[in-house]
Coordinates of C-alpha atoms and ligand atoms in Angstrom, one line a residue:
M235 CA 15.9 -25.2 -1.0
D236 CA 16.9 -25.4 2.6
I237 CA 15.0 -23.6 5.1
Q238 CA 17.6 -21.5 6.4
S239 CA 17.7 -19.5 2.5
L240 CA 14.2 -19.9 2.4
L241 CA 13.4 -17.3 6.0
D242 CA 16.4 -15.3 4.5
F243 CA 14.4 -11.8 4.1
S244 CA 17.4 -10.4 3.0
R245 CA 17.7 -12.7 0.2
R246 CA 16.1 -10.7 -3.8
E247 CA 15.0 -14.1 -4.0
T248 CA 13.0 -14.7 -1.2
V249 CA 12.1 -11.0 -1.4
R250 CA 10.5 -11.6 -5.0
D251 CA 8.0 -14.6 -4.0
P252 CA 8.0 -14.4 0.1
Y253 CA 5.0 -16.8 -0.3
R254 CA 6.1 -19.8 0.0
A255 CA 8.0 -18.3 3.0
Y256 CA 5.2 -17.5 4.7
A257 CA 3.6 -21.1 3.8
Y258 CA 6.4 -22.5 5.7
L259 CA 6.3 -19.8 8.5
R260 CA 2.8 -20.2 8.3
E261 CA 2.9 -24.3 9.8
H262 CA 5.7 -24.7 11.2
D263 CA 6.8 -21.1 12.9
P264 CA 3.6 -19.0 13.1
V265 CA 5.3 -16.6 16.0
Y266 CA 8.3 -16.2 14.1
W267 CA 11.6 -14.3 15.6
C268 CA 12.8 -12.8 12.3
S269 CA 16.4 -11.6 13.2
H270 CA 16.8 -9.1 9.5
F271 CA 14.4 -7.6 10.7
H272 CA 15.1 -7.4 14.3
A273 CA 10.9 -8.8 14.5
W274 CA 8.0 -11.4 15.3
F275 CA 6.1 -12.0 11.9
L276 CA 2.7 -13.6 12.9
T277 CA 1.9 -15.5 9.3
R278 CA -2.0 -17.1 10.6
Y279 CA -5.1 -15.2 9.5
S280 CA -6.4 -15.6 13.1
D281 CA -3.3 -14.2 14.6
V282 CA -3.1 -10.8 12.3
F283 CA -6.4 -10.3 12.9
A284 CA -6.5 -10.5 17.0
A285 CA -3.3 -8.9 16.6
Q286 CA -5.0 -5.9 14.9
A287 CA -8.2 -5.7 17.0
D288 CA -5.7 -5.7 20.3
T289 CA -4.9 -1.9 20.1
Q290 CA -4.1 -2.3 23.9
R291 CA -1.1 -4.6 23.6
Y292 CA -0.7 -3.7 19.7
S293 CA 0.3 0.1 19.3
S294 CA 0.8 1.7 16.2
N295 CA 3.0 4.1 17.7
R296 CA 6.0 2.7 16.0
M297 CA 8.8 4.6 14.1
Q298 CA 11.4 4.9 16.2
Q299 CA 11.5 1.1 16.4
L300 CA 11.3 0.3 12.8
V301 CA 14.2 3.0 12.5
D302 CA 16.1 1.5 15.4
A303 CA 15.2 -1.6 13.5
Q304 CA 17.3 -0.2 10.1
V305 CA 20.0 1.6 11.4
P306 CA 23.0 1.5 13.6
P307 CA 22.7 3.1 16.9
E308 CA 25.6 5.7 16.0
K309 CA 23.4 7.1 12.9
R310 CA 20.2 7.4 14.7
A311 CA 20.2 11.0 16.5
Q312 CA 20.3 12.6 12.0
L313 CA 17.1 10.8 12.0
A314 CA 15.3 12.7 14.8
T315 CA 13.8 14.8 12.6
F316 CA 11.7 11.4 10.1
V317 CA 10.7 10.0 13.6
K318 CA 9.6 12.8 15.1
L319 CA 7.1 14.1 11.7
A320 CA 6.7 10.4 11.0
S321 CA 5.0 9.9 14.2
E322 CA 2.5 12.3 14.1
W323 CA 1.1 10.5 10.9
M324 CA -2.1 9.1 12.1
Y325 CA -0.7 5.5 11.4
S326 CA 1.7 5.4 13.7
Q327 CA -0.9 7.0 16.6
D328 CA -3.0 5.6 19.4
G329 CA -5.9 6.6 20.8
R330 CA -7.7 9.1 21.5
T331 CA -5.0 11.3 19.0
H332 CA -5.4 8.7 16.2
K333 CA -9.3 9.2 16.9
D334 CA -9.3 13.1 16.2
S335 CA -6.8 12.4 13.5
R336 CA -9.2 10.6 11.5
H337 CA -11.8 12.4 12.4
L338 CA -9.7 15.6 11.0
L339 CA -9.4 13.4 6.9
G340 CA -13.2 12.1 7.5
K341 CA -14.9 14.7 5.2
A342 CA -12.7 14.4 2.8
F343 CA -13.0 10.6 2.7
T344 CA -16.0 9.4 2.7
P345 CA -18.5 7.0 0.9
R346 CA -19.9 9.9 -0.8
T347 CA -17.0 12.2 -1.7
I348 CA -15.5 9.5 -3.0
E349 CA -18.3 8.3 -5.1
S350 CA -19.3 11.7 -6.2
L351 CA -14.8 11.9 -7.9
R352 CA -16.3 9.1 -10.5
Q353 CA -16.5 11.1 -13.6
T354 CA -13.0 12.8 -13.1
I355 CA -11.1 9.5 -12.8
E356 CA -12.7 8.0 -15.8
A357 CA -11.7 11.1 -17.7
I358 CA -8.1 10.7 -16.9
T359 CA -8.0 7.2 -17.5
D360 CA -10.1 7.7 -21.1
A361 CA -7.1 10.6 -21.7
E362 CA -4.4 8.1 -20.4
L363 CA -5.5 5.3 -22.7
S364 CA -5.8 7.2 -25.7
A365 CA -2.2 8.1 -24.9
L366 CA -1.3 4.5 -24.9
E367 CA 1.2 3.0 -27.8
P368 CA 0.4 -0.2 -29.7
Q369 CA 3.0 -1.4 -27.2
T370 CA 4.1 -0.1 -24.2
D371 CA 5.3 0.0 -20.3
L372 CA 1.9 0.3 -18.4
M373 CA 3.6 0.1 -15.1
A374 CA 5.0 3.8 -16.2
N375 CA 2.5 4.6 -18.7
L376 CA -0.9 3.8 -17.0
F377 CA -1.3 2.2 -13.0
N378 CA 2.2 4.9 -12.6
R379 CA 0.2 8.0 -13.9
V380 CA -3.7 7.7 -12.8
P381 CA -2.9 7.5 -9.6
A382 CA -0.7 10.4 -8.9
L383 CA -3.8 11.6 -11.2
I384 CA -6.1 11.5 -9.0
L385 CA -4.8 12.6 -6.1
A386 CA -3.0 16.0 -7.6
H387 CA -6.7 16.4 -8.9
L388 CA -7.8 15.6 -5.2
Y389 CA -5.2 18.6 -3.6
G390 CA -5.7 20.3 -6.1
I391 CA -2.1 20.7 -7.0
P392 CA -0.3 20.4 -10.9
R393 CA 0.2 17.7 -12.3
E394 CA 3.6 17.2 -13.3
D395 CA 4.4 18.1 -9.5
A396 CA 1.8 14.3 -8.6
L397 CA 3.7 12.9 -10.9
K398 CA 6.6 13.6 -9.1
L399 CA 5.3 12.4 -5.5
R400 CA 7.1 9.4 -5.6
R401 CA 10.2 9.6 -5.8
W402 CA 9.5 10.8 -2.3
T403 CA 6.8 8.5 -1.1
D404 CA 9.3 5.4 -2.8
C405 CA 11.6 6.7 -0.9
I406 CA 10.1 7.1 2.8
L407 CA 8.7 3.1 2.4
I408 CA 11.1 1.5 1.1
F409 CA 13.7 3.1 3.8
L410 CA 10.8 2.2 6.4
V411 CA 11.5 -1.7 6.1
G412 CA 14.5 -2.3 5.3
S413 CA 15.5 -1.4 1.9
L414 CA 17.5 -3.7 -0.3
D415 CA 19.1 -0.2 -2.8
P416 CA 21.6 1.2 -1.8
D417 CA 20.5 4.6 -3.4
V418 CA 17.4 4.7 -0.7
G419 CA 18.8 4.6 3.1
P420 CA 18.5 7.2 5.7
A421 CA 19.3 9.6 4.1
Q422 CA 17.0 10.0 1.5
A423 CA 14.0 9.5 3.5
L424 CA 15.2 12.4 6.1
K425 CA 15.5 14.1 2.3
G426 CA 11.6 12.5 1.3
V427 CA 10.0 13.4 4.1
E428 CA 11.8 17.4 4.3
E429 CA 11.1 18.3 1.2
M430 CA 7.6 16.7 0.9
Y431 CA 6.8 18.9 4.6
A432 CA 8.0 22.1 2.1
Y433 CA 6.1 21.4 -0.1
F434 CA 2.6 21.0 1.0
A435 CA 3.3 23.0 3.5
D436 CA 3.3 26.0 1.2
V437 CA 0.2 23.8 -0.5
I438 CA -1.5 24.8 3.1
E439 CA -0.7 28.6 3.3
Q440 CA -2.1 28.8 0.0
R441 CA -6.0 27.5 0.4
R442 CA -5.5 28.9 4.1
R443 CA -5.1 32.8 2.2
Q444 CA -7.4 31.6 -0.9
P445 CA -9.5 28.1 0.4
E446 CA -10.8 26.2 -3.2
D447 CA -12.9 22.8 -3.4
D448 CA -10.3 20.5 -2.7
L449 CA -9.2 18.2 0.1
V450 CA -6.6 20.5 1.5
S451 CA -9.2 22.8 2.0
R452 CA -11.6 20.5 3.1
V453 CA -9.1 19.3 5.6
L454 CA -8.8 23.0 6.7
E455 CA -11.9 23.4 7.6
A456 CA -12.0 20.2 9.8
S457 CA -9.0 21.9 11.7
V458 CA -10.7 25.2 12.8
E459 CA -13.9 23.0 13.8
S460 CA -11.5 20.4 15.8
D461 CA -9.2 23.4 16.6
S462 CA -6.1 21.1 15.3
S463 CA -2.9 22.5 14.8
T464 CA -1.2 23.5 10.9
D465 CA 1.3 20.5 12.1
Q466 CA -1.3 18.0 11.8
V467 CA -2.8 19.6 9.1
L468 CA 0.2 18.9 7.3
A469 CA 1.2 15.6 8.9
Q470 CA -1.9 13.3 7.8
I471 CA -1.9 15.5 4.6
V472 CA 1.8 13.8 3.4
F473 CA 0.2 10.8 5.4
I474 CA -2.1 10.2 2.7
L475 CA 0.1 10.7 -0.1
V476 CA 2.6 8.4 1.3
A477 CA 0.2 5.6 1.7
G478 CA -2.2 6.0 -1.3
Y479 CA 0.3 6.3 -4.1
T480 CA 3.0 3.5 -3.9
T481 CA 0.5 1.4 -3.4
S482 CA -2.5 1.8 -5.2
A483 CA 0.2 2.4 -8.6
D484 CA 1.5 -1.3 -7.8
Q485 CA -1.6 -2.2 -6.8
L486 CA -3.2 -2.1 -10.1
C487 CA -0.1 -3.6 -11.8
I488 CA 0.3 -6.6 -10.1
G489 CA -3.0 -7.6 -10.5
L490 CA -3.5 -6.9 -13.8
L491 CA 0.1 -9.6 -14.0
H492 CA -2.2 -11.5 -12.6
L493 CA -5.4 -11.4 -14.5
L494 CA -3.2 -12.4 -17.6
E495 CA -1.0 -14.7 -15.9
H496 CA -4.4 -16.7 -15.8
P497 CA -5.9 -16.6 -18.7
D498 CA -8.7 -18.8 -18.1
Q499 CA -9.5 -15.7 -15.1
F500 CA -9.2 -12.6 -18.2
E501 CA -11.5 -14.9 -20.4
A502 CA -14.1 -14.9 -17.6
L503 CA -13.9 -11.7 -16.5
R504 CA -13.5 -10.1 -20.3
A505 CA -17.5 -13.0 -20.8
D506 CA -18.9 -10.8 -17.7
P507 CA -17.7 -7.9 -16.9
N508 CA -19.7 -7.7 -13.7
L509 CA -17.1 -9.8 -11.8
V510 CA -14.8 -6.2 -12.0
K511 CA -15.4 -5.9 -8.4
P512 CA -14.5 -10.1 -7.4
A513 CA -11.9 -9.3 -8.9
I514 CA -11.0 -6.5 -7.5
E515 CA -11.0 -8.3 -4.5
E516 CA -8.8 -11.5 -5.3
M517 CA -6.2 -9.6 -6.3
L518 CA -6.0 -7.9 -3.4
R519 CA -5.7 -11.0 -1.4
F520 CA -3.9 -12.6 -3.6
D521 CA -1.2 -10.1 -3.1
S522 CA -1.4 -7.4 -1.8
A523 CA 0.5 -4.0 -2.7
G524 CA 1.0 -3.1 1.4
S525 CA 1.7 -6.8 2.7
F526 CA 2.2 -6.5 6.4
S527 CA 2.1 -3.8 9.5
H528 CA 3.8 -2.8 12.0
R529 CA 3.1 -2.7 16.2
V530 CA 5.7 -2.1 18.6
L531 CA 4.5 -4.3 22.3
N532 CA 2.5 -2.6 25.1
D533 CA 2.5 -5.7 27.4
D534 CA 4.1 -9.2 27.1
V535 CA 2.3 -11.3 24.6
S536 CA 1.9 -15.3 24.1
I537 CA 1.3 -16.6 21.5
H538 CA 1.4 -20.5 20.9
G539 CA 3.5 -21.1 23.7
V540 CA 6.3 -18.4 22.2
T541 CA 5.9 -15.4 24.1
M542 CA 6.6 -11.5 23.1
K543 CA 8.6 -9.0 24.8
Q544 CA 7.0 -5.2 25.9
G545 CA 9.1 -2.9 23.6
D546 CA 9.5 -5.4 20.1
L547 CA 8.5 -5.0 17.2
V548 CA 6.1 -7.2 15.4
Y549 CA 4.9 -7.5 11.8
L550 CA 0.9 -8.4 11.0
M551 CA 1.9 -10.7 8.0
R552 CA -1.0 -9.8 5.8
A553 CA 0.0 -11.0 2.0
S554 CA 0.4 -14.5 4.8
A555 CA -3.1 -13.7 6.0
N556 CA -4.5 -14.0 2.7
R557 CA -3.3 -17.0 1.6
D558 CA -3.5 -19.1 4.9
P559 CA -5.0 -23.0 4.1
A560 CA -7.2 -22.0 7.4
K561 CA -9.4 -19.2 6.2
F562 CA -9.3 -19.6 2.3
P563 CA -10.1 -22.4 0.2
D564 CA -7.3 -23.2 -2.1
P565 CA -5.4 -20.1 -1.0
D566 CA -3.1 -20.3 -4.1
R567 CA -5.5 -20.6 -6.5
F568 CA -5.9 -17.4 -7.9
D569 CA -9.6 -16.8 -8.4
I570 CA -11.8 -13.6 -9.7
R571 CA -15.0 -16.0 -8.2
R572 CA -14.0 -16.5 -4.9
E573 CA -16.4 -15.9 -2.3
H574 CA -16.2 -15.2 1.2
N575 CA -13.2 -12.9 0.2
D576 CA -12.8 -11.8 3.6
H577 CA -9.2 -10.4 3.0
L578 CA -6.7 -8.4 5.2
A579 CA -5.5 -6.5 2.2
F580 CA -6.7 -3.3 3.7
G581 CA -6.1 -4.0 7.0
R582 CA -9.1 -4.0 9.7
G583 CA -10.4 -1.9 13.4
E584 CA -9.3 1.6 14.6
H585 CA -6.2 2.1 11.6
F586 CA -8.7 0.1 8.0
C587 CA -7.5 2.0 5.7
M588 CA -9.2 5.3 5.2
G589 CA -8.5 5.2 1.0
T590 CA -10.3 1.6 0.2
A591 CA -13.2 3.0 -1.0
L592 CA -11.2 5.0 -3.5
F593 CA -8.4 2.7 -4.7
R594 CA -11.9 0.1 -5.2
L595 CA -13.5 3.2 -7.6
E596 CA -10.3 3.6 -9.0
A597 CA -9.2 -0.2 -9.8
E598 CA -13.2 -0.7 -11.0
V599 CA -12.7 2.2 -13.7
V600 CA -9.1 1.3 -14.7
F601 CA -9.9 -2.4 -15.6
T602 CA -13.7 -1.6 -16.9
L603 CA -11.7 0.9 -19.4
L604 CA -9.0 -0.4 -20.3
F605 CA -10.9 -3.9 -20.8
Q606 CA -13.4 -2.6 -22.7
R607 CA -10.7 -0.2 -25.1
F608 CA -8.3 -3.2 -25.6
P609 CA -10.3 -6.8 -25.1
E610 CA -7.1 -8.6 -26.1
L611 CA -4.2 -7.0 -24.4
S612 CA -1.3 -9.1 -23.4
L613 CA 1.5 -10.3 -21.8
I614 CA 4.3 -9.9 -24.4
A615 CA 6.0 -13.2 -24.9
D616 CA 10.0 -11.8 -25.0
K617 CA 9.5 -9.1 -22.7
T618 CA 8.9 -9.8 -19.3
A619 CA 7.7 -7.5 -16.3
I620 CA 10.0 -6.9 -13.8
W621 CA 9.7 -7.3 -9.9
R622 CA 11.2 -4.6 -7.9
D623 CA 12.8 -6.5 -5.1
N624 CA 14.5 -3.7 -3.2
N625 CA 11.6 -4.3 -0.6
L626 CA 9.6 -7.4 1.6
Q627 CA 7.1 -4.8 2.8
F628 CA 5.9 -3.3 -0.7
R629 CA 5.1 -5.2 -3.1
G630 CA 4.9 -3.9 -7.5
L631 CA 6.8 -4.2 -10.5
K632 CA 9.3 -2.0 -11.8
S633 CA 7.2 -2.4 -15.7
L634 CA 4.7 -4.0 -17.2
P635 CA 5.0 -5.0 -20.7
I636 CA 1.7 -4.8 -22.8
D637 CA 0.6 -5.8 -26.6
L638 CA -3.3 -3.8 -26.1
G639 CA -3.5 -5.7 -29.4
K640 CA -6.9 -4.7 -31.2
G641 CA -7.7 -0.8 -30.6
A642 CA -4.3 0.4 -29.4
A643 CA -3.6 3.5 -32.1
Q644 CA -1.4 2.1 -34.8
Ligands
HEM783 C1 -4.4 -0.3 -2.9 C2 -3.8 0.2 -2.3 C3 -3.9 0.5 -0.8 C4 -3.5 -0.4 0.5 C5 -3.2 -2.1 -0.2 C6 -3.5 0.2 1.6 C7 -3.4 -0.9 2.6 C8 -3.4 0.4 4.1 C9 -3.3 -0.5 5.2 C10 -2.9 -2.5 5.3 C11 -3.6 -0.1 6.1 C12 -3.4 -0.1 7.4 C13 -2.2 -0.3 8.2 C14 -1.6 -0.2 9.3 O1 -2.9 -1.0 10.2 O2 -0.8 -0.6 10.5 C15 -4.0 1.0 5.3 C16 -3.8 2.7 6.2 C17 -4.1 3.9 5.8 N1 -4.5 3.9 4.5 FE1 -4.2 2.4 3.0 N2 -3.6 1.5 1.2 C18 -3.8 1.9 -0.2 C19 -4.7 3.0 -0.2 C20 -4.7 3.3 -0.1 C21 -5.3 5.3 -0.3 C22 -5.5 5.4 -1.8 C23 -5.5 6.2 0.6 C24 -5.6 7.7 0.4 C25 -5.8 7.8 -1.0 C26 -4.6 5.4 1.3 C27 -4.9 5.7 2.9 C28 -4.6 5.4 4.1 C29 -4.7 6.3 5.3 C30 -5.0 7.5 5.5 C31 -4.4 4.9 6.2 C32 -4.2 4.7 7.9 C33 -5.1 5.0 8.8 C34 -5.0 4.6 9.8 O3 -4.1 4.9 10.6 O4 -5.9 4.8 10.9 N3 -4.5 4.0 1.4 N4 -3.7 1.4 4.2

């Protein structure tokens, strides 16, 4: 394939499998201007690592630039509300304001609070496993459901409402980084944000009147102590769902696919279930659901002889960094026993993912129970997995048909 096609990030083939393009860029063009995204791509581990630590020069206040990169000037005004609301998410904040927003959620995301969810996550997963048909699409019938049901429990909202959240979170996420899907554009992203805010404004109001033992009530309690406004609470409450649902569901599904595509690795895990934790880390390194992050430069920055200008958008390509041979020996090998797996799937530093412990616990429970109950599950030869190829940042599968084998209800 010629280089131009390889690096054409508007091609669905490149989106579906960008790893060859990343390998080329890491070696030949580590500070690459991508005209499709109107953004610089940093692809080496050391550069991504350094950029995310450098919050002085790399700002997270990125929503306006992301929208400008997707939408022509004459249509930008209609997204003013989107930009305003999304700029209040902690994800888009810097410095003191960012710290305050993280603090607001701190109580709800302590390791102890998360660990206390183990039994609930087990019960949710167990019930979902019991309902599976012997041959089933595990994306639709397991991986897309468990994270939503956990979030329903955390937020104290009805299960059926939680299962519908993805129509909002997907519209927002996929639009933000250059949707290739004609059904997901600025109008859908705006509608998604507005509907989500209306729904959760209502939940907040209910919890204010009658506090419960849930995340929203805990955040509200913290907001009284820190004198934060309802808008600040709403912004972070909505953002957790945007950050946590699509990514978790997709990462579980991607992880299982890679495991089954590497039968020796699956066999090793079945023989030694204690490998489940390193296996999850390898799934995150090998193919991260949230494959990059964005920053805006506060200053001119020069790397490897290339100068990026103040105001430019920069993409920190985590998925590429995680396959950098300078950091990971034999990086294209899926190896659940890999040591020193210091991957960047959850980011680092001030914006380090707040859902890391929750995802790790969720994945540990789901894979442990899944393999205990269906030790012989396998891909189905004539029904292949279908990847989603409508955006570069959020990787995931549309469907993963699986034969559950022994243990499945007949
Ligand atoms: C496999 C699943 C997940 C992946 C790969 C992932 C990845 C990431 C990454 C890379 C960031 C940093 C973004 C940046 O630096 O710009 C981030 C931030 C964040 N994530 Fe996750 N995430 C996952 C699941 C979750 C879950 C389950 C939650 C919560 C329920 C969550 C909540 C957050 C929050 C609140 C932030 C913002 C932190 C900040 O800006 O200070 N994430 N995530």
